[in-house]
Short mmCIF file of C-alpha atoms and ligand atoms in Angstrom, two decimals:
data_model
loop_
_atom_site.label_atom_id
_atom_site.label_comp_id
_atom_site.label_asym_id
_atom_site.label_seq_id
_atom_site.Cartn_x
_atom_site.Cartn_y
_atom_site.Cartn_z
CA MET A 296 25.54 10.02 -4.10
CA SER A 297 24.34 13.19 -2.49
CA ASP A 298 25.20 13.70 1.14
CA ARG A 299 21.53 13.56 2.01
CA TYR A 300 21.50 9.77 1.56
CA GLN A 301 24.84 8.98 3.41
CA ARG A 302 23.11 7.46 6.28
CA GLN A 303 21.21 4.96 4.04
CA SER A 304 24.24 3.97 1.93
CA PHE A 305 24.20 0.55 3.66
CA LEU A 306 21.33 -0.34 1.44
CA GLY A 307 23.85 -0.96 -1.37
CA GLU A 308 26.26 0.88 -3.67
CA ASN A 309 23.57 1.45 -6.29
CA SER A 310 20.62 1.60 -4.07
CA GLN A 311 19.94 5.27 -4.55
CA PRO A 312 19.78 5.16 -8.46
CA LYS A 313 17.58 2.05 -8.17
CA ILE A 314 15.21 3.88 -5.80
CA GLU A 315 15.15 6.84 -8.12
CA ARG A 316 14.22 4.78 -11.17
CA VAL A 317 11.28 3.07 -9.46
CA ARG A 318 7.92 4.42 -10.34
CA VAL A 319 5.76 3.95 -7.18
CA GLY A 320 2.01 4.12 -6.97
CA VAL A 321 0.05 4.90 -3.76
CA VAL A 322 -3.64 4.37 -3.85
CA GLY A 323 -5.36 6.06 -0.98
CA LEU A 324 -3.75 9.01 0.83
CA GLY A 325 -5.49 8.91 4.08
CA GLY A 326 -4.29 7.48 7.40
CA GLY A 327 -2.04 4.85 5.81
CA GLY A 328 -1.03 6.40 2.56
CA SER A 329 0.00 9.75 3.98
CA HIS A 330 2.64 7.93 6.05
CA VAL A 331 3.69 5.89 3.07
CA VAL A 332 4.05 8.99 0.81
CA GLN A 333 6.05 10.79 3.50
CA GLN A 334 8.49 8.07 3.95
CA LEU A 335 8.93 7.47 0.19
CA ALA A 336 9.81 11.18 -0.19
CA HIS A 337 12.38 10.93 2.66
CA ILE A 338 13.97 7.89 1.12
CA GLY A 339 14.44 9.61 -2.25
CA PHE A 340 11.81 8.21 -4.61
CA GLN A 341 11.44 10.49 -7.64
CA ASP A 342 8.46 9.11 -9.61
CA TYR A 343 5.05 8.94 -8.06
CA VAL A 344 1.53 8.11 -9.18
CA ILE A 345 -0.82 9.10 -6.27
CA CYS A 346 -4.46 8.83 -6.14
CA ASP A 347 -7.32 9.69 -3.80
CA PRO A 348 -10.68 11.31 -4.74
CA GLN A 349 -11.45 12.61 -1.28
CA THR A 350 -10.94 16.01 0.33
CA VAL A 351 -9.66 16.47 3.90
CA GLU A 352 -12.24 16.59 6.58
CA ASP A 353 -11.93 17.64 10.16
CA THR A 354 -12.47 13.99 11.22
CA ASN A 355 -9.33 12.96 9.14
CA LEU A 356 -6.92 15.16 11.06
CA ASN A 357 -6.40 12.72 13.94
CA ARG A 358 -4.36 10.67 11.53
CA LEU A 359 -3.62 12.30 8.29
CA VAL A 360 0.16 12.93 8.31
CA GLY A 361 1.04 16.36 7.05
CA GLY A 362 -2.66 17.46 7.24
CA ARG A 363 -3.25 20.91 8.73
CA LEU A 364 -6.25 22.74 9.86
CA LYS A 365 -6.26 24.93 6.83
CA ASP A 366 -6.22 21.91 4.58
CA ILE A 367 -9.88 21.16 5.42
CA GLY A 368 -11.87 21.06 2.28
CA GLN A 369 -8.72 20.73 0.11
CA PRO A 370 -7.94 17.44 -1.74
CA LYS A 371 -5.98 14.95 0.21
CA LEU A 372 -3.75 14.84 -2.99
CA ALA A 373 -2.64 18.35 -2.23
CA VAL A 374 -1.41 17.35 1.25
CA ALA A 375 0.52 14.36 -0.24
CA LYS A 376 2.01 16.55 -3.03
CA ARG A 377 3.18 19.14 -0.54
CA ILE A 378 4.98 16.50 1.40
CA VAL A 379 6.76 15.06 -1.58
CA ARG A 380 7.62 18.51 -3.02
CA GLY A 381 8.89 19.67 0.32
CA LEU A 382 11.62 16.99 0.10
CA GLN A 383 11.92 16.24 -3.62
CA ARG A 384 11.63 19.35 -5.81
CA LYS A 385 12.21 17.62 -9.06
CA ALA A 386 10.07 14.45 -8.45
CA LYS A 387 7.57 13.45 -11.16
CA ILE A 388 4.16 13.33 -9.38
CA LYS A 389 1.13 12.18 -11.28
CA ALA A 390 -1.73 13.15 -8.93
CA ILE A 391 -5.22 11.58 -9.72
CA ALA A 392 -8.11 13.03 -7.86
CA ASP A 393 -10.36 10.15 -8.82
CA ARG A 394 -10.67 6.40 -8.35
CA TRP A 395 -7.47 4.67 -9.48
CA GLN A 396 -9.42 2.58 -12.02
CA THR A 397 -10.08 5.80 -14.07
CA ARG A 398 -6.34 6.08 -14.73
CA CYS A 399 -5.04 2.54 -15.20
CA ASP A 400 -2.87 4.06 -18.00
CA GLU A 401 -0.74 5.77 -15.27
CA PHE A 402 -0.50 2.91 -12.92
CA ILE A 403 0.29 0.46 -15.55
CA PHE A 404 3.90 1.63 -15.52
CA CYS A 405 4.40 1.38 -11.74
CA ASP A 406 6.98 -0.95 -10.42
CA VAL A 407 5.33 -1.12 -7.02
CA ILE A 408 2.00 -0.10 -5.93
CA PHE A 409 0.97 0.48 -2.17
CA GLY A 410 -2.69 -0.03 -1.54
CA CYS A 411 -4.00 1.78 1.46
CA LEU A 412 -7.73 0.93 1.06
CA ASP A 413 -10.57 0.03 3.30
CA SER A 414 -12.41 -2.71 1.51
CA PHE A 415 -11.72 -6.17 0.29
CA GLN A 416 -13.40 -5.42 -2.93
CA ASP A 417 -10.99 -2.50 -3.68
CA ARG A 418 -7.95 -4.67 -2.65
CA ASP A 419 -9.04 -7.53 -4.86
CA GLU A 420 -9.40 -5.21 -7.85
CA ILE A 421 -6.04 -3.61 -7.47
CA GLU A 422 -4.28 -6.91 -6.77
CA THR A 423 -5.90 -8.28 -10.03
CA PHE A 424 -4.61 -5.29 -11.90
CA CYS A 425 -1.14 -5.59 -10.34
CA ARG A 426 -0.90 -9.34 -11.23
CA ARG A 427 -2.07 -8.67 -14.84
CA HIS A 428 0.67 -6.12 -15.31
CA LEU A 429 3.47 -7.79 -13.27
CA ILE A 430 3.49 -5.12 -10.56
CA ILE A 431 4.47 -5.83 -7.03
CA TYR A 432 1.61 -4.98 -4.74
CA ILE A 433 1.90 -4.06 -1.08
CA ASP A 434 -1.36 -3.89 0.99
CA ILE A 435 -1.61 -2.33 4.38
CA GLY A 436 -4.78 -1.97 6.64
CA MET A 437 -5.90 -1.94 10.14
CA ASP A 438 -9.10 -2.48 12.00
CA VAL A 439 -10.54 -2.32 15.56
CA HIS A 440 -12.96 -5.03 16.55
CA LYS A 441 -15.41 -4.77 19.45
CA VAL A 442 -15.15 -7.66 21.75
CA GLU A 443 -17.96 -8.33 24.27
CA ASN A 444 -16.87 -7.71 27.88
CA ASP A 445 -13.30 -7.13 26.73
CA PRO A 446 -11.23 -4.21 25.54
CA PRO A 447 -11.48 -3.64 21.79
CA ARG A 448 -8.90 -5.49 19.65
CA MET A 449 -6.75 -3.57 17.24
CA ALA A 450 -5.21 -5.51 14.41
CA GLY A 451 -3.51 -4.80 11.06
CA GLN A 452 -1.54 -6.49 8.20
CA VAL A 453 1.17 -5.75 5.70
CA ILE A 454 1.06 -8.04 2.59
CA LEU A 455 3.48 -8.21 -0.30
CA SER A 456 1.81 -9.88 -3.20
CA ALA A 457 4.30 -10.53 -6.09
CA PRO A 458 3.52 -11.66 -9.56
CA GLY A 459 3.62 -15.51 -9.61
CA GLY A 460 3.62 -15.88 -5.88
CA PRO A 461 0.91 -16.45 -3.41
CA CYS A 462 -1.82 -13.78 -3.57
CA MET A 463 -4.12 -12.46 -0.92
CA LYS A 464 -6.57 -15.28 -1.63
CA CYS A 465 -3.82 -17.85 -1.28
CA LEU A 466 -2.97 -16.15 2.05
CA GLY A 467 -6.46 -16.42 3.30
CA PHE A 468 -6.73 -12.69 3.73
CA ILE A 469 -9.30 -12.16 0.91
CA THR A 470 -12.06 -14.91 1.27
CA PRO A 471 -15.47 -15.35 -0.32
CA GLU A 472 -16.97 -15.09 3.16
CA GLY A 473 -15.25 -11.85 3.84
CA MET A 474 -16.20 -10.35 0.55
CA ALA A 475 -19.86 -11.52 1.00
CA GLN A 476 -20.02 -10.02 4.56
CA GLU A 477 -18.56 -6.80 3.24
CA ALA A 478 -21.11 -6.63 0.40
CA ALA A 479 -24.05 -7.36 2.81
CA ALA A 480 -22.86 -4.57 5.21
CA TYR A 481 -22.38 -2.10 2.34
CA GLY A 482 -23.54 1.30 3.37
CA ALA A 483 -24.14 0.31 7.00
CA ALA A 484 -20.54 0.00 8.18
CA GLY A 485 -20.43 3.70 9.32
CA HIS A 486 -17.01 5.21 10.12
CA ARG A 487 -14.43 2.67 10.96
CA PRO A 488 -12.18 3.33 13.82
CA GLN A 489 -8.68 4.63 12.79
CA VAL A 490 -5.86 6.21 14.71
CA VAL A 491 -2.46 7.47 13.70
CA TRP A 492 0.02 5.15 15.37
CA PRO A 493 -0.96 1.74 14.01
CA ASN A 494 -1.07 3.28 10.49
CA GLY A 495 2.46 4.65 11.13
CA ILE A 496 3.74 1.10 12.21
CA LEU A 497 2.01 -0.62 9.30
CA ALA A 498 3.10 1.98 6.73
CA SER A 499 6.73 1.85 8.05
CA SER A 500 6.75 -1.97 7.83
CA ALA A 501 5.38 -1.82 4.28
CA VAL A 502 8.03 0.85 3.11
CA GLY A 503 10.65 -1.33 4.65
CA VAL A 504 9.39 -4.37 2.67
CA ALA A 505 9.40 -2.31 -0.56
CA VAL A 506 12.85 -0.99 -0.01
CA ASN A 507 14.17 -4.51 0.52
CA ALA A 508 12.38 -5.72 -2.56
CA ILE A 509 14.01 -2.86 -4.60
CA THR A 510 17.47 -2.85 -3.12
CA GLY A 511 17.70 -6.45 -1.78
CA TRP A 512 19.88 -5.09 1.07
CA THR A 513 18.99 -7.87 3.47
CA GLY A 514 20.20 -10.51 1.05
CA LYS A 515 16.81 -12.02 1.26
CA THR A 516 13.70 -10.92 -0.56
CA PRO A 517 10.97 -13.08 0.77
CA SER A 518 7.72 -13.45 -1.22
CA PRO A 519 5.09 -13.38 -0.04
CA VAL A 520 5.27 -11.19 2.95
CA TYR A 521 2.43 -11.36 5.38
CA LEU A 522 2.95 -9.52 8.67
CA SER A 523 0.32 -9.30 11.21
CA TYR A 524 0.12 -6.46 13.80
CA ASP A 525 -1.45 -6.90 17.18
CA GLY A 526 -2.19 -3.35 18.14
CA ASN A 527 -3.07 -4.28 21.81
CA SER A 528 0.32 -5.77 22.49
CA GLY A 529 2.24 -3.79 19.90
CA LEU A 530 3.73 -6.88 18.22
CA VAL A 531 4.43 -7.21 14.49
CA GLN A 532 5.13 -10.73 13.37
CA VAL A 533 5.06 -13.13 10.49
CA HIS A 534 1.46 -14.28 10.08
CA PRO A 535 1.19 -17.89 11.28
CA ARG A 536 -0.73 -18.77 8.14
CA LEU A 537 2.46 -18.49 6.04
CA GLU A 538 3.75 -21.70 7.76
CA TYR A 539 0.81 -23.59 6.57
CA LEU A 540 0.93 -22.43 3.04
CA LEU A 541 1.05 -25.50 0.94
CA THR A 542 2.40 -24.03 -2.29
CA THR A 543 4.20 -21.04 -3.53
CA GLN A 544 2.34 -21.11 -6.79
CA CYS A 545 -0.82 -19.06 -7.11
CA PRO A 546 -3.67 -20.79 -8.84
CA HIS A 547 -5.71 -17.60 -8.89
CA TYR A 548 -3.36 -15.46 -11.06
CA PRO A 549 -1.23 -17.79 -13.17
CA LEU A 550 1.75 -15.94 -14.79
CA GLY A 551 0.60 -17.12 -18.27
CA LYS A 552 -2.45 -14.68 -17.81
CA ALA A 553 -0.30 -11.70 -17.38
CA GLY A 554 -0.39 -8.92 -19.94
CA LYS A 555 -2.86 -6.58 -21.35
CA PRO A 556 -6.38 -7.97 -21.51
CA ILE A 557 -7.00 -9.04 -25.09
CA LEU A 558 -10.44 -8.94 -26.79
CA GLN A 559 -10.92 -12.09 -28.68
CA GLN A 560 -13.09 -12.30 -31.61
CA LEU A 561 -15.73 -15.10 -31.23
ZN1 ZN B 185 -3.67 -16.97 -5.31
#
C-alpha cells in the first residue's frame, strides 16, 4: 500500500485494492456531488463515471466545492475532473455532459452510484435503474422549508438503497403525494435554497456509508441506511421511520426482476 493511505489502513488489509476496483458513479456535480467527488478522490477511487449537463454559474459558487471564479461558463464536469486529476493522475474518468439517462451504458457497470439530484422524479428513475442492474444507490439531498412565524427549517437525508432491500418508496421518502406535488409545481419552484455546509455534512455521511459498504470496516453493513439531518440543530441521526419498517423485503423492485429489460414478442 502506498504511504498515502497509511492513515486509512484501519479500513482493512485489502481495503485499498477494493476501493481501487470499484467503479463509482456520481450523478449531479453541484453542491452535493462536488463534495462527493472530492472525497472519493482523496480516498483513492480510480474509476469514475461522472455526469452533469450544466455549466458553472456565479450563483453556484456559494457551494460548488473546487469551483473558481474563472470556471464561470465552464462545465461543472471540468471542475470535478480537475479535482479528481489533482489527486489521482491515472484514474479512469468517464465524464458525461448530458443527462445520465443518455449514457446508461456507462452507468450499468458501476458498483455504487451517488445521486445528488433535486427532484423525486430524477431519484425515482435512477433508483429504478440501479435496482434493475443490481447497483448500490446512495441518495443525498437537502432542502430549506419556510415556516410561518418561525426561522426556516433546514433538513436533509442520506439513503442507501441496496438491491433486494427496502427502497426509497418502502422508506416513505418517495411517495405518490410528493411526486404529484412536485409535478404540479413544475417550473414554478424557482431556485431552491442551497448552502455549502449541509451539503458537506450529507456528502461526508454518504461517502462514509459507501466506504463501509465496500470495505465492511465497521463489521456491520446495514441496509437500508436512512439518515436524517436537522440543519437547525446540526444533528444527524437514524431516521425514526426505520424503526417502523415492517419488512426488509421490497415489493417495488423484486430481485427476480433484475437484469436487462427484455423485449418480449407478443
Ligand atoms: Zn420498495
